[in-house]
């Protein structure tokens, strides 16, 4: 790993902790100023740490961010009456506070129930995950300007609440929002909207770390356990997901000997520990599906009937609101009832959700399996045009070339 990469890892880990310290000292009403101060401190670090970080990088960033915050307050004439009070607010960081998972506290703060859901997610992806506005826009498939406006409105709404950082023991109060954000963080890590590299390993590790911390804070939640298990089981397959040429390898083409068996054992044990008697939530159900895939020796010996049952239950729990879940259910349906049944279900889904990502890729695969080569070629071309990630595009082009050599 290069010095530049090590510095980037350090900044990503330190930024939410420094932000938490500023918000703890100055209040969430000044969240916007606190975040700006942290970003300026990171820029200072980028300029001043070319040959290595100081002995206490977190302390250096915190002190620098506090100076930047005070400078901003002093430069605003309308806040001059608060200047001395703000400048004096340099609360010492007690040892017990330093041991807290400040990233999780900032995540909970950003998931304040008075913020609209879209604003909570966008603000957290920015403040905790460190994603750029462009990356968040890619996650949502929306213009950057729209996401920037969401983040700005969320900051203003958060400031208006005037709330301090939530306490760790109150993690359950905002659980649904926190789980949704962690899931989006992990999804973006494995399907980066930037396309290259195809996976953000640091972001995936941070999402798993936060999920572990949340599990410690809310040990009785089956959904928290389900999300953590889902992440672990998905991460276990990562070594086999990308081929030497950078092409995505779908599940049925992966070398399962490359899967991380330790992560699979941990994720599966977590599912088995909480599933009995638990109310079926979306993350626990997805973890159960991932566990069935992880335990199968190959695609043909996968328990597709049980997976189909779980996907139907998942659709019921989510109110059929997520067309991607329906798309995955259709794949399982085709494995159980045949490609013709899957293609018919795809036509129904396409009518309800035109332009759904991966729909044409699934259609092309089922058409190819059915021996309908010309239709499959056309579907692969549409799928390539729709694909965002380079790894997925390379995979689809390789599939297309098998049917139409020289194409793709």
mmCIF file of C-alpha atoms in Angstrom, residues 50-374:
data_model
loop_
_atom_site.group_PDB
_atom_site.id
_atom_site.type_symbol
_atom_site.label_atom_id
_atom_site.label_comp_id
_atom_site.label_asym_id
_atom_site.label_seq_id
_atom_site.Cartn_x
_atom_site.Cartn_y
_atom_site.Cartn_z
ATOM 1 C CA UNK A 50 3.669 14.634 2.463
ATOM 2 C CA UNK A 51 6.258 12.451 4.179
ATOM 3 C CA UNK A 52 4.142 10.870 6.908
ATOM 4 C CA UNK A 53 1.560 11.582 9.564
ATOM 5 C CA UNK A 54 2.312 13.070 13.025
ATOM 6 C CA UNK A 55 2.544 10.895 16.132
ATOM 7 C CA UNK A 56 -1.063 11.710 17.067
ATOM 8 C CA UNK A 57 -2.897 12.283 13.761
ATOM 9 C CA UNK A 58 -6.334 12.294 15.396
ATOM 10 C CA UNK A 59 -5.255 14.931 17.913
ATOM 11 C CA UNK A 60 -3.624 17.002 15.161
ATOM 12 C CA UNK A 61 -6.756 16.905 12.999
ATOM 13 C CA UNK A 62 -8.991 17.724 15.985
ATOM 14 C CA UNK A 63 -6.895 20.726 17.031
ATOM 15 C CA UNK A 64 -6.691 21.979 13.451
ATOM 16 C CA UNK A 65 -10.422 21.541 12.895
ATOM 17 C CA UNK A 66 -11.185 23.445 16.102
ATOM 18 C CA UNK A 67 -8.971 26.324 14.969
ATOM 19 C CA UNK A 68 -10.700 26.334 11.604
ATOM 20 C CA UNK A 69 -14.095 26.331 13.313
ATOM 21 C CA UNK A 70 -13.185 29.307 15.518
ATOM 22 C CA UNK A 71 -11.769 31.168 12.502
ATOM 23 C CA UNK A 72 -15.068 30.679 10.690
ATOM 24 C CA UNK A 73 -17.077 31.911 13.660
ATOM 25 C CA UNK A 74 -14.856 34.979 14.006
ATOM 26 C CA UNK A 75 -15.216 35.809 10.317
ATOM 27 C CA UNK A 76 -18.997 35.987 10.596
ATOM 28 C CA UNK A 77 -20.005 39.392 11.920
ATOM 29 C CA UNK A 78 -23.544 38.249 12.615
ATOM 30 C CA UNK A 79 -22.195 35.761 15.150
ATOM 31 C CA UNK A 80 -19.771 38.152 16.809
ATOM 32 C CA UNK A 81 -21.729 38.073 20.058
ATOM 33 C CA UNK A 82 -21.064 34.327 20.279
ATOM 34 C CA UNK A 83 -17.395 34.551 19.343
ATOM 35 C CA UNK A 84 -15.823 34.405 22.801
ATOM 36 C CA UNK A 85 -18.128 31.596 23.924
ATOM 37 C CA UNK A 86 -17.349 29.546 20.812
ATOM 38 C CA UNK A 87 -13.613 30.182 21.100
ATOM 39 C CA UNK A 88 -13.580 28.976 24.699
ATOM 40 C CA UNK A 89 -15.354 25.732 23.862
ATOM 41 C CA UNK A 90 -12.352 23.437 23.708
ATOM 42 C CA UNK A 91 -13.631 20.563 25.823
ATOM 43 C CA UNK A 92 -10.935 18.039 26.760
ATOM 44 C CA UNK A 93 -11.377 14.607 25.250
ATOM 45 C CA UNK A 94 -11.718 12.242 28.191
ATOM 46 C CA UNK A 95 -10.204 8.760 27.832
ATOM 47 C CA UNK A 96 -13.641 7.148 27.952
ATOM 48 C CA UNK A 97 -14.868 9.442 25.172
ATOM 49 C CA UNK A 98 -11.879 8.559 23.016
ATOM 50 C CA UNK A 99 -12.853 4.896 23.257
ATOM 51 C CA UNK A 100 -16.378 5.472 21.939
ATOM 52 C CA UNK A 101 -17.215 4.686 18.359
ATOM 53 C CA UNK A 102 -17.704 8.297 17.320
ATOM 54 C CA UNK A 103 -18.469 7.246 13.744
ATOM 55 C CA UNK A 104 -21.558 5.412 14.963
ATOM 56 C CA UNK A 105 -22.643 8.433 17.023
ATOM 57 C CA UNK A 106 -22.335 10.749 14.015
ATOM 58 C CA UNK A 107 -24.253 8.208 11.949
ATOM 59 C CA UNK A 108 -27.058 8.237 14.534
ATOM 60 C CA UNK A 109 -27.035 12.041 14.572
ATOM 61 C CA UNK A 110 -27.371 12.195 10.791
ATOM 62 C CA UNK A 111 -30.299 9.756 11.030
ATOM 63 C CA UNK A 112 -32.318 12.125 13.220
ATOM 64 C CA UNK A 113 -36.045 11.267 12.831
ATOM 65 C CA UNK A 114 -36.943 14.887 12.054
ATOM 66 C CA UNK A 115 -34.895 14.747 8.855
ATOM 67 C CA UNK A 116 -36.526 13.327 5.703
ATOM 68 C CA UNK A 117 -35.285 9.834 4.883
ATOM 69 C CA UNK A 118 -33.556 10.872 1.642
ATOM 70 C CA UNK A 119 -31.775 13.654 3.510
ATOM 71 C CA UNK A 120 -30.642 11.315 6.299
ATOM 72 C CA UNK A 121 -29.098 8.889 3.849
ATOM 73 C CA UNK A 122 -27.394 11.542 1.708
ATOM 74 C CA UNK A 123 -25.975 13.405 4.722
ATOM 75 C CA UNK A 124 -24.641 10.214 6.312
ATOM 76 C CA UNK A 125 -23.029 8.979 3.116
ATOM 77 C CA UNK A 126 -21.266 12.340 2.963
ATOM 78 C CA UNK A 127 -20.340 12.845 6.627
ATOM 79 C CA UNK A 128 -19.637 9.252 7.721
ATOM 80 C CA UNK A 129 -18.781 7.319 4.557
ATOM 81 C CA UNK A 130 -16.871 10.181 2.960
ATOM 82 C CA UNK A 131 -18.563 9.769 -0.414
ATOM 83 C CA UNK A 132 -18.506 12.697 -2.803
ATOM 84 C CA UNK A 133 -21.690 14.346 -3.994
ATOM 85 C CA UNK A 134 -21.111 12.713 -7.397
ATOM 86 C CA UNK A 135 -20.843 9.239 -5.839
ATOM 87 C CA UNK A 136 -24.016 9.735 -3.815
ATOM 88 C CA UNK A 137 -25.784 10.945 -6.948
ATOM 89 C CA UNK A 138 -24.668 7.737 -8.641
ATOM 90 C CA UNK A 139 -26.127 5.643 -5.829
ATOM 91 C CA UNK A 140 -29.477 7.362 -6.255
ATOM 92 C CA UNK A 141 -29.138 7.798 -10.050
ATOM 93 C CA UNK A 142 -30.015 11.465 -9.628
ATOM 94 C CA UNK A 143 -28.330 14.731 -10.717
ATOM 95 C CA UNK A 144 -25.537 16.005 -8.470
ATOM 96 C CA UNK A 145 -27.401 19.254 -7.937
ATOM 97 C CA UNK A 146 -30.365 17.375 -6.465
ATOM 98 C CA UNK A 147 -28.133 15.523 -4.003
ATOM 99 C CA UNK A 148 -26.298 18.727 -3.049
ATOM 100 C CA UNK A 149 -29.635 20.350 -2.263
ATOM 101 C CA UNK A 150 -30.683 17.353 -0.146
ATOM 102 C CA UNK A 151 -27.475 17.534 1.869
ATOM 103 C CA UNK A 152 -27.822 21.283 2.391
ATOM 104 C CA UNK A 153 -31.451 20.978 3.514
ATOM 105 C CA UNK A 154 -30.551 18.085 5.834
ATOM 106 C CA UNK A 155 -27.784 20.130 7.478
ATOM 107 C CA UNK A 156 -30.158 23.038 8.026
ATOM 108 C CA UNK A 157 -32.836 20.767 9.470
ATOM 109 C CA UNK A 158 -30.291 19.117 11.755
ATOM 110 C CA UNK A 159 -29.047 22.499 12.940
ATOM 111 C CA UNK A 160 -32.634 23.567 13.645
ATOM 112 C CA UNK A 161 -33.123 20.634 16.022
ATOM 113 C CA UNK A 162 -30.282 21.853 18.215
ATOM 114 C CA UNK A 163 -29.688 18.303 19.453
ATOM 115 C CA UNK A 164 -26.404 17.016 20.814
ATOM 116 C CA UNK A 165 -24.840 13.724 19.819
ATOM 117 C CA UNK A 166 -27.081 10.768 20.719
ATOM 118 C CA UNK A 167 -25.900 8.426 23.430
ATOM 119 C CA UNK A 168 -24.634 4.965 22.407
ATOM 120 C CA UNK A 169 -27.304 3.233 24.470
ATOM 121 C CA UNK A 170 -29.991 4.987 22.418
ATOM 122 C CA UNK A 171 -28.884 3.388 19.153
ATOM 123 C CA UNK A 172 -32.193 1.520 18.788
ATOM 124 C CA UNK A 173 -34.164 4.765 18.454
ATOM 125 C CA UNK A 174 -33.019 5.362 14.866
ATOM 126 C CA UNK A 175 -32.342 1.791 13.905
ATOM 127 C CA UNK A 176 -34.230 1.608 10.595
ATOM 128 C CA UNK A 177 -32.480 4.661 9.158
ATOM 129 C CA UNK A 178 -29.076 3.552 10.405
ATOM 130 C CA UNK A 179 -29.499 0.083 8.872
ATOM 131 C CA UNK A 180 -30.604 1.556 5.539
ATOM 132 C CA UNK A 181 -27.562 3.827 5.415
ATOM 133 C CA UNK A 182 -25.117 1.058 6.296
ATOM 134 C CA UNK A 183 -26.644 -1.151 3.624
ATOM 135 C CA UNK A 184 -26.262 1.594 1.010
ATOM 136 C CA UNK A 185 -22.663 2.173 2.087
ATOM 137 C CA UNK A 186 -21.892 -1.509 1.620
ATOM 138 C CA UNK A 187 -23.757 -1.690 -1.701
ATOM 139 C CA UNK A 188 -21.823 1.288 -3.060
ATOM 140 C CA UNK A 189 -18.577 -0.333 -1.917
ATOM 141 C CA UNK A 190 -19.282 -3.473 -3.978
ATOM 142 C CA UNK A 191 -20.783 -1.694 -7.008
ATOM 143 C CA UNK A 192 -18.944 1.609 -7.158
ATOM 144 C CA UNK A 193 -20.778 4.110 -9.292
ATOM 145 C CA UNK A 194 -17.437 5.447 -10.464
ATOM 146 C CA UNK A 195 -16.774 2.131 -12.172
ATOM 147 C CA UNK A 196 -13.028 1.974 -11.540
ATOM 148 C CA UNK A 197 -11.957 0.363 -9.356
ATOM 149 C CA UNK A 198 -14.956 -1.956 -9.345
ATOM 150 C CA UNK A 199 -14.925 -2.152 -5.539
ATOM 151 C CA UNK A 200 -14.067 0.219 -2.692
ATOM 152 C CA UNK A 201 -12.480 -2.133 -0.153
ATOM 153 C CA UNK A 202 -12.054 0.605 2.461
ATOM 154 C CA UNK A 203 -15.704 1.627 2.300
ATOM 155 C CA UNK A 204 -16.780 -2.023 2.596
ATOM 156 C CA UNK A 205 -14.547 -2.481 5.648
ATOM 157 C CA UNK A 206 -15.936 0.685 7.256
ATOM 158 C CA UNK A 207 -19.528 -0.449 6.699
ATOM 159 C CA UNK A 208 -18.752 -3.808 8.322
ATOM 160 C CA UNK A 209 -16.950 -2.112 11.216
ATOM 161 C CA UNK A 210 -19.939 0.152 11.876
ATOM 162 C CA UNK A 211 -22.315 -2.815 11.626
ATOM 163 C CA UNK A 212 -20.248 -4.674 14.227
ATOM 164 C CA UNK A 213 -20.335 -1.620 16.486
ATOM 165 C CA UNK A 214 -24.087 -1.318 16.042
ATOM 166 C CA UNK A 215 -24.457 -5.003 16.891
ATOM 167 C CA UNK A 216 -22.584 -4.340 20.151
ATOM 168 C CA UNK A 217 -24.935 -1.428 20.926
ATOM 169 C CA UNK A 218 -28.157 -3.298 20.026
ATOM 170 C CA UNK A 219 -27.331 -6.978 20.681
ATOM 171 C CA UNK A 220 -30.964 -8.123 20.742
ATOM 172 C CA UNK A 221 -31.903 -6.851 17.279
ATOM 173 C CA UNK A 222 -32.355 -9.648 14.725
ATOM 174 C CA UNK A 223 -32.223 -7.095 11.891
ATOM 175 C CA UNK A 224 -28.857 -5.721 13.013
ATOM 176 C CA UNK A 225 -27.528 -9.281 13.188
ATOM 177 C CA UNK A 226 -29.071 -9.959 9.787
ATOM 178 C CA UNK A 227 -27.398 -6.965 8.165
ATOM 179 C CA UNK A 228 -24.011 -7.832 9.650
ATOM 180 C CA UNK A 229 -24.389 -11.456 8.520
ATOM 181 C CA UNK A 230 -25.423 -10.321 5.030
ATOM 182 C CA UNK A 231 -22.320 -8.119 4.799
ATOM 183 C CA UNK A 232 -20.009 -10.890 5.988
ATOM 184 C CA UNK A 233 -21.461 -13.477 3.608
ATOM 185 C CA UNK A 234 -21.294 -11.071 0.682
ATOM 186 C CA UNK A 235 -17.744 -10.006 1.536
ATOM 187 C CA UNK A 236 -16.736 -13.683 1.704
ATOM 188 C CA UNK A 237 -17.414 -14.079 -2.025
ATOM 189 C CA UNK A 238 -15.377 -11.019 -2.978
ATOM 190 C CA UNK A 239 -12.121 -12.855 -3.914
ATOM 191 C CA UNK A 240 -13.992 -14.695 -6.688
ATOM 192 C CA UNK A 241 -16.158 -11.825 -7.997
ATOM 193 C CA UNK A 242 -13.663 -10.183 -10.370
ATOM 194 C CA UNK A 243 -11.693 -12.062 -13.013
ATOM 195 C CA UNK A 244 -8.102 -11.362 -14.128
ATOM 196 C CA UNK A 245 -9.292 -9.068 -16.908
ATOM 197 C CA UNK A 246 -11.422 -7.006 -14.545
ATOM 198 C CA UNK A 247 -14.708 -8.598 -15.632
ATOM 199 C CA UNK A 248 -17.417 -9.362 -13.112
ATOM 200 C CA UNK A 249 -17.906 -13.059 -12.414
ATOM 201 C CA UNK A 250 -21.528 -13.899 -11.574
ATOM 202 C CA UNK A 251 -22.303 -16.397 -8.840
ATOM 203 C CA UNK A 252 -22.642 -19.384 -11.176
ATOM 204 C CA UNK A 253 -19.159 -18.766 -12.640
ATOM 205 C CA UNK A 254 -17.234 -18.132 -9.421
ATOM 206 C CA UNK A 255 -14.511 -20.425 -8.114
ATOM 207 C CA UNK A 256 -15.995 -21.230 -4.714
ATOM 208 C CA UNK A 257 -12.666 -22.449 -3.400
ATOM 209 C CA UNK A 258 -11.648 -18.760 -3.304
ATOM 210 C CA UNK A 259 -14.472 -17.815 -0.942
ATOM 211 C CA UNK A 260 -13.448 -16.776 2.564
ATOM 212 C CA UNK A 261 -14.642 -19.693 4.692
ATOM 213 C CA UNK A 262 -13.968 -17.880 7.972
ATOM 214 C CA UNK A 263 -16.343 -15.067 7.015
ATOM 215 C CA UNK A 264 -18.908 -17.605 5.799
ATOM 216 C CA UNK A 265 -18.713 -19.488 9.104
ATOM 217 C CA UNK A 266 -19.129 -16.251 11.079
ATOM 218 C CA UNK A 267 -22.024 -15.005 8.961
ATOM 219 C CA UNK A 268 -23.825 -18.354 8.938
ATOM 220 C CA UNK A 269 -23.418 -18.777 12.710
ATOM 221 C CA UNK A 270 -24.864 -15.306 13.225
ATOM 222 C CA UNK A 271 -27.931 -16.180 11.135
ATOM 223 C CA UNK A 272 -28.466 -19.473 12.930
ATOM 224 C CA UNK A 273 -28.135 -17.759 16.308
ATOM 225 C CA UNK A 274 -30.935 -15.235 15.725
ATOM 226 C CA UNK A 275 -33.255 -16.719 13.093
ATOM 227 C CA UNK A 276 -35.211 -19.066 15.362
ATOM 228 C CA UNK A 277 -38.295 -17.231 16.580
ATOM 229 C CA UNK A 278 -37.214 -13.897 15.078
ATOM 230 C CA UNK A 279 -39.667 -11.750 13.170
ATOM 231 C CA UNK A 280 -38.623 -11.952 9.500
ATOM 232 C CA UNK A 281 -37.174 -8.575 8.541
ATOM 233 C CA UNK A 282 -35.655 -7.669 5.166
ATOM 234 C CA UNK A 283 -32.003 -7.871 6.230
ATOM 235 C CA UNK A 284 -32.368 -11.146 8.103
ATOM 236 C CA UNK A 285 -34.197 -12.679 5.129
ATOM 237 C CA UNK A 286 -31.466 -11.547 2.725
ATOM 238 C CA UNK A 287 -28.864 -12.994 5.085
ATOM 239 C CA UNK A 288 -30.718 -16.332 5.057
ATOM 240 C CA UNK A 289 -30.622 -16.309 1.245
ATOM 241 C CA UNK A 290 -26.913 -15.453 1.234
ATOM 242 C CA UNK A 291 -26.246 -18.296 3.696
ATOM 243 C CA UNK A 292 -27.968 -20.811 1.399
ATOM 244 C CA UNK A 293 -25.775 -19.684 -1.496
ATOM 245 C CA UNK A 294 -22.663 -19.858 0.703
ATOM 246 C CA UNK A 295 -23.420 -23.409 1.845
ATOM 247 C CA UNK A 296 -24.120 -24.779 -1.652
ATOM 248 C CA UNK A 297 -21.233 -26.615 -3.382
ATOM 249 C CA UNK A 298 -22.300 -25.244 -6.788
ATOM 250 C CA UNK A 299 -25.196 -23.573 -8.606
ATOM 251 C CA UNK A 300 -27.010 -26.785 -9.538
ATOM 252 C CA UNK A 301 -26.999 -28.067 -5.964
ATOM 253 C CA UNK A 302 -28.235 -24.793 -4.485
ATOM 254 C CA UNK A 303 -31.561 -25.000 -2.645
ATOM 255 C CA UNK A 304 -33.375 -22.786 -5.148
ATOM 256 C CA UNK A 305 -36.810 -23.782 -3.905
ATOM 257 C CA UNK A 306 -36.030 -22.493 -0.409
ATOM 258 C CA UNK A 307 -34.457 -19.351 -1.894
ATOM 259 C CA UNK A 308 -37.608 -18.740 -3.939
ATOM 260 C CA UNK A 309 -39.737 -19.075 -0.795
ATOM 261 C CA UNK A 310 -37.501 -16.583 1.023
ATOM 262 C CA UNK A 311 -37.641 -14.077 -1.847
ATOM 263 C CA UNK A 312 -41.428 -14.267 -1.907
ATOM 264 C CA UNK A 313 -41.493 -13.670 1.840
ATOM 265 C CA UNK A 314 -39.052 -10.790 1.355
ATOM 266 C CA UNK A 315 -41.343 -9.229 -1.258
ATOM 267 C CA UNK A 316 -44.250 -9.560 1.173
ATOM 268 C CA UNK A 317 -42.308 -7.962 4.051
ATOM 269 C CA UNK A 318 -41.193 -5.023 1.897
ATOM 270 C CA UNK A 319 -44.615 -4.581 0.322
ATOM 271 C CA UNK A 320 -43.242 -5.335 -3.173
ATOM 272 C CA UNK A 321 -41.717 -1.847 -3.002
ATOM 273 C CA UNK A 322 -38.238 -2.892 -4.177
ATOM 274 C CA UNK A 323 -38.152 -4.031 -7.829
ATOM 275 C CA UNK A 324 -34.577 -5.293 -7.407
ATOM 276 C CA UNK A 325 -35.846 -7.859 -4.901
ATOM 277 C CA UNK A 326 -38.471 -8.894 -7.445
ATOM 278 C CA UNK A 327 -35.758 -9.244 -10.100
ATOM 279 C CA UNK A 328 -33.774 -11.567 -7.833
ATOM 280 C CA UNK A 329 -36.942 -13.531 -7.103
ATOM 281 C CA UNK A 330 -37.452 -13.987 -10.835
ATOM 282 C CA UNK A 331 -33.949 -15.465 -11.165
ATOM 283 C CA UNK A 332 -34.811 -18.003 -8.462
ATOM 284 C CA UNK A 333 -38.178 -18.619 -10.117
ATOM 285 C CA UNK A 334 -36.446 -19.442 -13.400
ATOM 286 C CA UNK A 335 -34.137 -21.888 -11.616
ATOM 287 C CA UNK A 336 -37.140 -23.673 -10.088
ATOM 288 C CA UNK A 337 -39.832 -23.417 -12.761
ATOM 289 C CA UNK A 338 -37.817 -22.933 -15.940
ATOM 290 C CA UNK A 339 -36.575 -20.095 -18.123
ATOM 291 C CA UNK A 340 -39.923 -19.538 -19.838
ATOM 292 C CA UNK A 341 -41.572 -18.781 -16.490
ATOM 293 C CA UNK A 342 -38.730 -16.412 -15.647
ATOM 294 C CA UNK A 343 -38.982 -14.562 -18.968
ATOM 295 C CA UNK A 344 -42.735 -14.136 -18.582
ATOM 296 C CA UNK A 345 -42.232 -12.696 -15.101
ATOM 297 C CA UNK A 346 -39.523 -10.381 -16.470
ATOM 298 C CA UNK A 347 -41.969 -8.948 -19.014
ATOM 299 C CA UNK A 348 -44.389 -8.132 -16.185
ATOM 300 C CA UNK A 349 -41.646 -6.486 -14.129
ATOM 301 C CA UNK A 350 -40.377 -4.464 -17.112
ATOM 302 C CA UNK A 351 -43.878 -3.074 -17.639
ATOM 303 C CA UNK A 352 -44.023 -1.949 -13.991
ATOM 304 C CA UNK A 353 -40.408 -0.759 -13.640
ATOM 305 C CA UNK A 354 -39.031 0.360 -17.023
ATOM 306 C CA UNK A 355 -35.283 0.944 -17.057
ATOM 307 C CA UNK A 356 -34.634 -1.214 -13.985
ATOM 308 C CA UNK A 357 -30.868 -1.865 -13.665
ATOM 309 C CA UNK A 358 -29.776 -5.439 -14.502
ATOM 310 C CA UNK A 359 -33.171 -6.396 -15.923
ATOM 311 C CA UNK A 360 -31.850 -6.678 -19.478
ATOM 312 C CA UNK A 361 -28.807 -8.596 -18.231
ATOM 313 C CA UNK A 362 -31.085 -11.177 -16.592
ATOM 314 C CA UNK A 363 -33.234 -11.320 -19.711
ATOM 315 C CA UNK A 364 -30.190 -11.902 -21.903
ATOM 316 C CA UNK A 365 -28.982 -14.709 -19.639
ATOM 317 C CA UNK A 366 -32.348 -16.477 -19.651
ATOM 318 C CA UNK A 367 -32.712 -16.066 -23.420
ATOM 319 C CA UNK A 368 -29.230 -17.535 -23.923
ATOM 320 C CA UNK A 369 -30.077 -20.509 -21.697
ATOM 321 C CA UNK A 370 -33.277 -21.020 -23.713
ATOM 322 C CA UNK A 371 -31.334 -21.215 -26.977
ATOM 323 C CA UNK A 372 -32.795 -17.953 -28.339
ATOM 324 C CA UNK A 373 -29.453 -16.605 -29.522
ATOM 325 C CA UNK A 374 -30.504 -13.625 -31.650
#
